[in-house]
Tab-separated table of C-alpha atoms and ligand atoms in Angstrom:
chain	number	residue	atom	x	y	z
M	73	MET	CA	-16.970	139.510	-1.919
M	74	THR	CA	-20.234	137.809	-3.051
M	75	ASP	CA	-23.577	138.969	-1.613
M	76	PRO	CA	-24.776	136.123	0.738
M	77	LEU	CA	-28.419	136.808	-0.289
M	78	LYS	CA	-27.721	136.611	-3.976
M	79	LEU	CA	-28.531	133.044	-4.962
M	80	HIS	CA	-27.023	131.147	-7.811
M	81	PRO	CA	-29.582	131.017	-10.724
M	82	ALA	CA	-29.719	127.206	-10.541
M	83	THR	CA	-30.520	127.293	-6.803
M	84	LEU	CA	-33.162	129.928	-7.434
M	85	ASN	CA	-34.770	127.802	-10.124
M	86	ALA	CA	-34.762	124.763	-7.844
M	87	LEU	CA	-36.431	126.795	-5.109
M	88	LYS	CA	-39.071	128.111	-7.525
M	89	LEU	CA	-39.758	124.581	-8.746
M	90	GLY	CA	-40.058	123.315	-5.172
M	91	LEU	CA	-42.477	126.105	-4.292
M	92	PHE	CA	-44.556	125.375	-7.399
M	93	ALA	CA	-44.725	121.688	-6.470
M	94	LEU	CA	-45.804	122.534	-2.925
M	95	VAL	CA	-48.570	124.883	-4.055
M	96	THR	CA	-49.806	122.382	-6.660
M	97	ALA	CA	-49.853	119.557	-4.093
M	98	ALA	CA	-51.801	121.730	-1.636
M	99	LEU	CA	-54.339	122.673	-4.319
M	100	LEU	CA	-54.743	119.064	-5.442
M	101	GLY	CA	-55.210	117.939	-1.843
M	102	ALA	CA	-57.905	120.543	-1.251
M	103	THR	CA	-59.722	119.598	-4.467
M	104	TYR	CA	-59.526	115.875	-3.628
M	105	SER	CA	-60.972	116.228	-0.132
M	106	GLY	CA	-63.715	118.517	-1.498
M	107	THR	CA	-64.583	115.947	-4.180
M	108	ARG	CA	-64.567	113.083	-1.679
M	109	GLU	CA	-66.946	114.998	0.580
M	110	GLN	CA	-69.189	115.671	-2.395
M	111	ILE	CA	-69.206	111.991	-3.344
M	112	GLU	CA	-70.003	110.959	0.238
M	113	LEU	CA	-72.792	113.536	0.388
M	114	ALA	CA	-74.196	112.362	-2.942
M	115	GLN	CA	-74.141	108.743	-1.700
M	116	LEU	CA	-75.903	109.717	1.516
M	117	ARG	CA	-78.573	111.636	-0.414
M	118	MET	CA	-79.025	108.695	-2.785
M	119	GLU	CA	-79.434	106.309	0.123
M	120	GLN	CA	-81.920	108.576	1.884
M	121	ARG	CA	-83.943	109.015	-1.300
M	122	ALA	CA	-83.967	105.257	-1.848
M	123	LEU	CA	-84.978	104.645	1.773
M	124	ALA	CA	-87.908	107.026	1.451
M	125	GLU	CA	-88.866	105.471	-1.890
M	126	VAL	CA	-89.123	101.929	-0.616
M	127	VAL	CA	-91.868	102.942	1.767
M	128	GLU	CA	-93.735	104.798	-0.919
M	129	ASN	CA	-97.263	103.681	-0.141
M	130	ILE	CA	-96.911	104.861	3.455
M	131	ASP	CA	-97.661	108.514	4.315
M	132	HIS	CA	-94.308	110.270	4.023
M	133	SER	CA	-95.198	113.443	5.850
M	134	GLU	CA	-94.610	112.005	9.291
M	135	LEU	CA	-92.056	109.318	8.608
M	136	LEU	CA	-88.965	109.082	10.732
M	137	LEU	CA	-86.016	107.140	9.412
M	138	GLU	CA	-83.765	107.566	12.381
M	139	ASP	CA	-83.163	104.287	14.069
M	140	ARG	CA	-81.268	101.339	12.782
M	141	VAL	CA	-80.947	97.937	14.395
M	142	GLU	CA	-78.534	95.062	14.020
M	143	ILE	CA	-79.505	92.143	11.825
M	144	PRO	CA	-79.993	89.001	13.955
M	145	ALA	CA	-76.861	86.893	13.508
M	146	GLU	CA	-78.825	83.802	12.436
M	147	GLY	CA	-80.585	85.790	9.700
M	148	ARG	CA	-77.483	87.228	8.084
M	149	ALA	CA	-76.911	84.255	5.783
M	150	LEU	CA	-80.403	84.567	4.301
M	151	LEU	CA	-79.843	88.251	3.541
M	152	ARG	CA	-76.222	87.716	2.480
M	153	SER	CA	-75.466	90.591	4.827
M	154	ARG	CA	-72.299	92.588	4.493
M	155	GLU	CA	-70.178	94.328	7.085
M	156	GLY	CA	-72.076	97.302	8.494
M	157	ASP	CA	-75.502	96.317	7.107
M	158	GLN	CA	-78.274	97.286	9.498
M	159	ILE	CA	-82.051	97.283	9.362
M	160	GLN	CA	-83.746	100.654	9.246
M	161	LEU	CA	-86.899	100.975	11.362
M	162	VAL	CA	-89.512	103.258	9.840
M	163	ARG	CA	-91.680	104.978	12.436
M	164	ASN	CA	-94.748	107.135	11.992
M	165	GLY	CA	-95.504	110.369	13.855
M	166	GLN	CA	-96.764	108.365	16.867
M	167	ASN	CA	-93.387	106.674	17.100
M	168	GLN	CA	-94.835	103.360	16.016
M	169	VAL	CA	-92.784	101.146	13.753
M	170	VAL	CA	-94.684	100.823	10.478
M	171	ALA	CA	-92.093	99.148	8.250
M	172	LEU	CA	-88.593	97.734	8.086
M	173	ILE	CA	-86.089	98.579	5.390
M	174	ILE	CA	-83.822	95.587	4.969
M	175	PRO	CA	-80.492	95.702	3.126
M	176	THR	CA	-79.743	92.554	1.197
M	177	THR	CA	-77.389	91.314	-1.511
M	178	ALA	CA	-78.165	89.000	-4.423
M	179	PRO	CA	-74.890	87.076	-4.717
M	180	ASP	CA	-75.515	85.713	-8.196
M	181	GLY	CA	-75.859	88.660	-10.563
M	182	TYR	CA	-74.305	88.223	-14.011
M	183	THR	CA	-71.257	90.395	-13.329
M	184	ASP	CA	-71.200	90.688	-9.567
M	185	ALA	CA	-73.378	90.775	-6.468
M	186	ILE	CA	-76.376	93.124	-6.587
M	187	ARG	CA	-77.038	95.275	-3.518
M	188	MET	CA	-80.639	96.114	-2.723
M	189	ILE	CA	-82.865	97.560	-0.069
M	190	VAL	CA	-86.242	95.989	0.562
M	191	GLY	CA	-89.089	97.792	2.352
M	192	ILE	CA	-91.615	95.534	4.111
M	193	ASN	CA	-94.585	96.759	6.152
M	194	LEU	CA	-95.900	95.069	9.281
M	195	ALA	CA	-98.359	93.000	7.294
M	196	GLY	CA	-95.353	91.411	5.594
M	197	VAL	CA	-96.134	93.188	2.307
M	198	LEU	CA	-93.425	94.717	0.111
M	199	THR	CA	-93.642	98.495	0.081
M	200	GLY	CA	-90.785	98.805	-2.388
M	201	VAL	CA	-87.488	97.355	-3.579
M	202	ARG	CA	-84.548	99.289	-4.990
M	203	VAL	CA	-81.222	98.173	-6.425
M	204	VAL	CA	-78.656	100.482	-4.849
M	205	GLU	CA	-75.453	99.041	-6.327
M	206	HIS	CA	-74.773	96.737	-9.260
M	207	LYS	CA	-72.349	96.103	-12.099
M	208	GLU	CA	-74.753	94.472	-14.563
M	209	THR	CA	-74.345	95.103	-18.273
M	210	PRO	CA	-75.862	98.320	-19.656
M	211	GLY	CA	-78.791	97.497	-21.919
M	212	LEU	CA	-79.052	93.915	-20.583
M	213	GLY	CA	-79.027	93.317	-16.832
M	214	ASP	CA	-79.170	96.940	-15.726
M	215	LYS	CA	-82.950	97.049	-16.208
M	216	VAL	CA	-83.205	96.063	-12.529
M	217	ASP	CA	-82.155	99.655	-11.807
M	218	LEU	CA	-85.107	102.065	-11.587
M	219	ALA	CA	-83.045	104.610	-13.506
M	220	LYS	CA	-83.238	102.256	-16.510
M	221	SER	CA	-86.677	100.625	-16.286
M	222	ASN	CA	-89.733	100.253	-14.047
M	223	TRP	CA	-89.231	96.509	-13.641
M	224	ILE	CA	-88.264	96.763	-9.955
M	225	LEU	CA	-91.656	98.351	-9.181
M	226	SER	CA	-93.337	95.023	-9.944
M	227	PHE	CA	-92.470	93.808	-6.422
M	228	GLN	CA	-94.584	96.422	-4.724
M	229	GLY	CA	-97.607	94.950	-2.934
M	230	LYS	CA	-96.264	91.398	-3.195
M	231	SER	CA	-95.679	89.158	-0.190
M	232	LEU	CA	-94.476	85.668	0.605
M	233	ASN	CA	-97.851	84.155	-0.337
M	234	ASN	CA	-98.684	86.590	-3.127
M	235	PRO	CA	-97.818	85.168	-5.547
M	236	ALA	CA	-97.596	81.574	-4.326
M	237	ALA	CA	-94.167	79.932	-4.261
M	238	ALA	CA	-94.171	78.902	-7.963
M	239	GLY	CA	-94.931	82.498	-8.973
M	240	TRP	CA	-91.785	83.763	-7.264
M	241	ALA	CA	-89.671	83.355	-10.392
M	242	VAL	CA	-89.143	85.114	-13.708
M	243	THR	CA	-91.583	84.362	-16.547
M	244	LYS	CA	-88.949	82.307	-18.377
M	245	ASP	CA	-88.907	79.960	-15.359
M	246	GLY	CA	-92.716	79.908	-15.142
M	247	GLY	CA	-93.018	82.691	-12.594
M	248	GLN	CA	-94.759	86.061	-12.478
M	249	PHE	CA	-91.886	88.507	-12.824
M	250	ASP	CA	-90.908	89.592	-16.342
M	251	SER	CA	-87.677	88.192	-17.773
M	252	PHE	CA	-85.400	90.428	-19.844
M	253	THR	CA	-84.781	89.264	-23.403
M	254	GLY	CA	-81.369	87.582	-23.519
M	255	ALA	CA	-80.612	88.480	-19.913
M	256	THR	CA	-82.389	86.187	-17.490
M	257	ILE	CA	-79.579	85.788	-14.999
M	258	THR	CA	-79.921	89.255	-13.467
M	259	PRO	CA	-83.693	89.383	-12.821
M	260	ARG	CA	-83.599	85.756	-11.623
M	261	ALA	CA	-81.015	86.713	-8.989
M	262	VAL	CA	-83.041	89.713	-7.835
M	263	VAL	CA	-86.348	87.794	-7.614
M	264	ARG	CA	-84.705	85.047	-5.544
M	265	GLN	CA	-83.146	87.521	-3.123
M	266	VAL	CA	-86.307	89.589	-2.677
M	267	ARG	CA	-88.105	86.383	-1.749
M	268	ASN	CA	-85.298	85.510	0.686
M	269	SER	CA	-85.819	88.917	2.290
M	270	LEU	CA	-89.514	88.129	2.814
M	271	THR	CA	-88.555	84.793	4.348
M	272	PHE	CA	-86.142	86.637	6.635
M	273	TYR	CA	-88.962	88.996	7.615
M	274	ARG	CA	-91.278	86.112	8.470
M	275	GLN	CA	-88.620	84.463	10.615
M	276	TYR	CA	-87.094	87.450	12.405
M	277	ALA	CA	-89.372	90.498	12.251
M	278	GLN	CA	-91.148	89.734	15.513
M	279	ASP	CA	-87.854	89.533	17.435
M	280	ILE	CA	-86.642	92.745	15.829
M	281	LEU	CA	-89.864	94.562	16.700
M	282	ASP	CA	-89.852	93.224	20.262
M	283	ASP	CA	-86.278	94.442	20.733
M	284	ALA	CA	-87.112	97.812	19.193
M	285	GLY	CA	-89.291	98.438	22.243
M	286	THR	CA	-91.766	101.109	21.295
M	287	GLY	CA	-95.134	99.850	20.093
M	288	ALA	CA	-95.241	98.534	16.615
M	289	ALA	CA	-98.397	99.594	14.819
M	290	THR	CA	-100.693	96.604	15.054
M	291	GLU	CA	-101.569	95.173	11.716
M	292	GLU	CA	-102.720	91.722	10.785
M	293	MET	CA	-99.679	89.766	9.716
M	294	GLU	CA	-100.049	87.371	6.817
M	295	PRO	CA	-99.956	83.682	7.801
Q	598	LIG	C1	-71.007	90.652	-22.825
Q	598	LIG	C2	-72.220	90.019	-22.223
Q	598	LIG	C3	-72.851	90.654	-21.167
Q	598	LIG	C4	-73.978	90.096	-20.588
Q	598	LIG	N1	-74.586	90.722	-19.539
Q	598	LIG	C5	-75.653	90.148	-18.957
Q	598	LIG	C6	-76.274	90.758	-17.827
Q	598	LIG	O1	-75.890	91.829	-17.340
Q	598	LIG	N2	-77.319	90.112	-17.272
Q	598	LIG	C7	-77.802	88.921	-17.757
Q	598	LIG	O2	-78.756	88.409	-17.182
Q	598	LIG	N3	-77.241	88.342	-18.812
Q	598	LIG	C8	-76.192	88.928	-19.437
Q	598	LIG	N4	-75.636	88.327	-20.498
Q	598	LIG	C9	-76.280	87.122	-21.060
Q	598	LIG	C10	-75.992	85.855	-20.255
Q	598	LIG	O3	-74.746	85.328	-20.616
Q	598	LIG	C11	-77.045	84.800	-20.527
Q	598	LIG	O4	-76.963	84.402	-21.849
Q	598	LIG	C12	-78.453	85.273	-20.281
Q	598	LIG	O5	-78.590	85.871	-19.034
Q	598	LIG	C13	-79.409	84.107	-20.361
Q	598	LIG	O6	-80.658	84.675	-20.618
Q	598	LIG	P1	-81.673	83.917	-21.537
Q	598	LIG	O7	-81.996	82.661	-20.786
Q	598	LIG	O8	-82.862	84.858	-21.638
Q	598	LIG	O9	-81.013	83.670	-22.835
Q	598	LIG	C14	-74.502	88.871	-21.093
Q	598	LIG	C15	-73.838	88.239	-22.143
Q	598	LIG	C16	-72.719	88.791	-22.713
Q	598	LIG	C17	-72.056	88.078	-23.817
């Protein structure tokens, strides 16, 4: 009589193989979810760093970056808003709103749309701009990324009237913002969209601040 517990070698091999597959799948699954969490965390950190950076001439020690508000529906076209985009209110230690951080997308980059965040203080002056996502060509269009060049810092301190309308263009088009040699399309797209963000601010900031409730720090707004 054959021992019921004694398995045929082929069955045993199949079982071993099955067990190996199960263990491997479990290990892969664990590694994948760990990696995904790490990527999400890295993205969150990147976003927070960028948010803090675009308000760089405002005292950081007391800044709160907690509340976000919806973008007024009528203003979404100007910003080329995407699903989930919200405006970040920047408050100081006295809970006064001192700046808005506005997400916006330049639709006409060379390769694809260019995602940015634009910090604007209550005087309507740019506190900083950062490209947070792009697919422009390395060595050509990617100079809009602070990791590659300081070009994006040239927006700081500018406003809708500084420079005047004609100056809001790249040098190749007669404006004030440097062009990149052989790659004008990318900086042109960014300059246009930063200006659109300032126009959005002029048209909608007051409503946003009124809705936000707590006292906005009073500052003379540019005409
Ligand atoms: C492979 C390839 C990649 C390019 N990538 C970019 C880019 O990322 N950004 C850009 O503005 N132009 C890029 N260009 C150049 C544009 O086609 C275009 O010639 C240029 O933006 C016009 O700038 P210019 O007026 O200074 O000549 C690329 C061209 C090629 C052939």
